[in-house]
Amino acid sequence: MRLRNIIWCAGLALVGCAGHVDQAPEQKTIRAFYMKKLTVNLSESVEAIPGSKQFASESKLSKDFAYSIHKHLVEEGLYASKPGPNVGELDITIDYLRRYKMGGRALSRPLVSHQVVVSQGNQTLAKLVQNNYTPLYGYFKAVYVNIERAIHQWDEKDEHVDADNISESLVEDLEEKFDL
């Protein structure tokens, strides 16, 4: 009986020791993003009118994306003005195929692919890639946009709406990936 109590007490002590695990130091988390680099590669479908200046240039489209991504990061409280601790540096590449309706004076949905590399210093933390998608809108907005496209009224003054929608989706993906 005495031996059994000694074994039982020793076992209890060992289990107690095994149950205590030192916590690892808190791992740094990403709380904001700094846009280090943005590249927009614009291409056009065959319906484009050669030499037409009606639609935004690659440079202008890049500015639209930069503005929209910045805006959505700020709105979500995720914008950092410079790199630092808990800040992910973004290197974004967007391949944007501008597609036209017949005649080349109105737009269809663009075909987009993007890659977002999130890093800190020289260490890559994540790579988010989406290929060959078109911007999607909420129900009521989608009805409006689809009608505008169907009657060939979605044009150069509306393309920034697509850029904004794509940018919002990109920021939402970052929020989901980093659980923000």
XYZ file of C-alpha atoms in Angstrom:
180
model
C 0.000 0.000 0.000
C 2.795 2.375 0.921
C 4.663 1.604 -2.324
C 1.514 2.263 -4.338
C 1.099 5.706 -2.669
C 4.727 6.593 -3.379
C 4.343 5.600 -7.063
C 1.053 7.479 -7.268
C 2.614 10.666 -5.773
C 5.660 10.418 -8.042
C 3.400 9.966 -11.077
C 1.306 12.957 -10.065
C 4.427 15.093 -9.684
C 5.676 14.050 -13.136
C 2.331 14.781 -14.751
C 2.290 18.187 -13.075
C 5.765 18.974 -14.421
C 4.886 17.757 -17.902
C 1.797 19.951 -17.951
C 3.818 23.149 -17.521
C 5.097 24.510 -20.846
C 7.003 27.762 -21.096
C 5.302 30.141 -23.524
C 7.356 31.148 -26.526
C 7.966 34.865 -26.849
C 5.048 36.563 -28.571
C 5.504 36.369 -32.302
C 5.344 39.705 -34.084
C 2.062 40.200 -35.859
C 1.137 42.397 -38.773
C -1.121 45.275 -37.784
C -0.677 47.620 -40.767
C 0.633 47.742 -44.327
C 3.033 49.997 -46.183
C 2.801 50.077 -49.987
C 6.398 49.577 -51.045
C 5.805 48.966 -54.750
C 2.836 48.875 -57.125
C 3.086 47.732 -60.719
C 0.101 47.778 -63.063
C 0.485 46.020 -66.408
C -2.238 47.200 -68.772
C -3.153 45.276 -71.905
C -6.144 45.725 -74.173
C -8.460 43.333 -75.984
C -8.564 43.206 -79.773
C -11.652 45.469 -79.914
C -9.547 48.474 -78.839
C -9.412 51.361 -81.289
C -5.743 51.739 -82.272
C -4.286 55.067 -81.117
C -7.404 56.056 -79.143
C -6.772 58.293 -76.115
C -10.322 57.839 -74.771
C -9.342 55.537 -71.905
C -6.785 55.906 -69.123
C -3.150 55.169 -69.843
C -1.237 52.578 -67.838
C 0.223 55.415 -65.758
C -3.209 56.887 -64.964
C -4.624 53.455 -64.161
C -1.664 52.865 -61.801
C -2.518 56.115 -60.000
C -6.170 55.023 -59.708
C -5.101 51.741 -58.121
C -2.582 53.424 -55.797
C -5.232 55.899 -54.629
C -7.867 53.183 -54.096
C -5.582 50.759 -52.247
C -4.373 53.609 -50.004
C -7.974 54.720 -49.392
C -9.130 51.228 -48.372
C -6.118 50.653 -46.113
C -6.833 53.976 -44.370
C -10.562 53.204 -44.049
C -9.772 49.879 -42.391
C -7.150 51.428 -40.097
C -4.399 49.361 -41.727
C -2.298 52.054 -43.391
C 1.315 52.646 -42.364
C 3.179 55.620 -43.816
C 6.546 53.858 -43.481
C 7.974 50.402 -42.761
C 8.405 49.400 -39.150
C 7.658 46.728 -36.563
C 4.295 45.018 -37.102
C 4.109 46.569 -40.590
C 3.904 44.417 -43.692
C 5.526 45.881 -46.796
C 3.419 45.351 -49.914
C 4.819 44.630 -53.372
C 1.745 44.496 -55.619
C 1.579 43.505 -59.275
C -1.727 43.848 -61.114
C -2.207 42.496 -64.631
C -5.232 44.303 -66.058
C -6.778 43.330 -69.387
C -9.086 46.105 -70.509
C -11.902 44.479 -72.476
C -14.192 46.425 -74.777
C -17.669 46.055 -76.116
C -17.960 45.817 -79.870
C -16.771 49.048 -81.440
C -14.199 49.834 -78.749
C -15.990 52.832 -77.187
C -17.500 51.110 -74.125
C -16.041 48.716 -71.585
C -16.832 45.177 -70.665
C -15.599 43.635 -67.409
C -11.799 43.716 -67.159
C -9.928 40.462 -66.680
C -7.550 40.833 -63.738
C -4.779 38.854 -62.080
C -2.807 40.077 -59.118
C 0.044 39.056 -56.881
C 0.692 40.631 -53.483
C 3.958 39.843 -51.717
C 3.955 40.831 -48.037
C 7.362 41.115 -46.438
C 9.275 42.619 -43.536
C 12.780 43.607 -44.492
C 14.135 40.751 -46.594
C 11.748 38.129 -45.192
C 8.670 37.196 -47.231
C 5.704 36.622 -44.909
C 3.009 35.783 -47.445
C 2.191 35.744 -51.127
C -1.417 36.224 -52.203
C -2.227 35.396 -55.818
C -5.502 35.552 -57.722
C -5.670 34.812 -61.419
C -8.169 35.643 -64.146
C -11.071 37.192 -62.266
C -13.449 40.056 -62.929
C -14.603 42.585 -60.332
C -17.798 41.612 -58.535
C -20.246 44.029 -56.967
C -22.902 43.747 -54.299
C -26.392 42.913 -55.525
C -27.847 46.383 -56.118
C -24.603 47.824 -57.456
C -24.223 44.771 -59.735
C -27.648 45.401 -61.266
C -26.713 49.014 -62.033
C -23.258 48.119 -63.403
C -24.629 45.287 -65.554
C -27.290 47.559 -67.063
C -24.674 50.247 -67.797
C -22.442 47.664 -69.481
C -25.321 46.106 -71.415
C -26.351 49.423 -72.960
C -22.717 50.348 -73.716
C -22.611 53.215 -71.204
C -19.760 51.893 -68.998
C -16.822 53.910 -70.310
C -13.692 55.903 -69.378
C -15.427 57.803 -66.573
C -16.404 54.505 -64.918
C -13.161 52.538 -65.107
C -11.954 53.918 -61.762
C -14.967 52.175 -60.169
C -13.573 48.821 -61.318
C -10.116 49.768 -59.966
C -11.672 50.747 -56.640
C -13.637 47.503 -56.423
C -10.531 45.412 -57.185
C -8.533 47.389 -54.604
C -11.193 46.881 -51.941
C -11.163 43.140 -52.591
C -7.360 43.074 -52.391
C -7.390 44.821 -48.984
C -10.108 42.453 -47.743
C -7.889 39.505 -48.741
C -5.031 41.009 -46.696
C -7.334 41.455 -43.701
C -8.463 37.841 -43.943
C -4.946 36.453 -44.421
C -3.554 38.324 -41.412
C -6.735 38.006 -39.322
C -7.185 41.772 -38.890
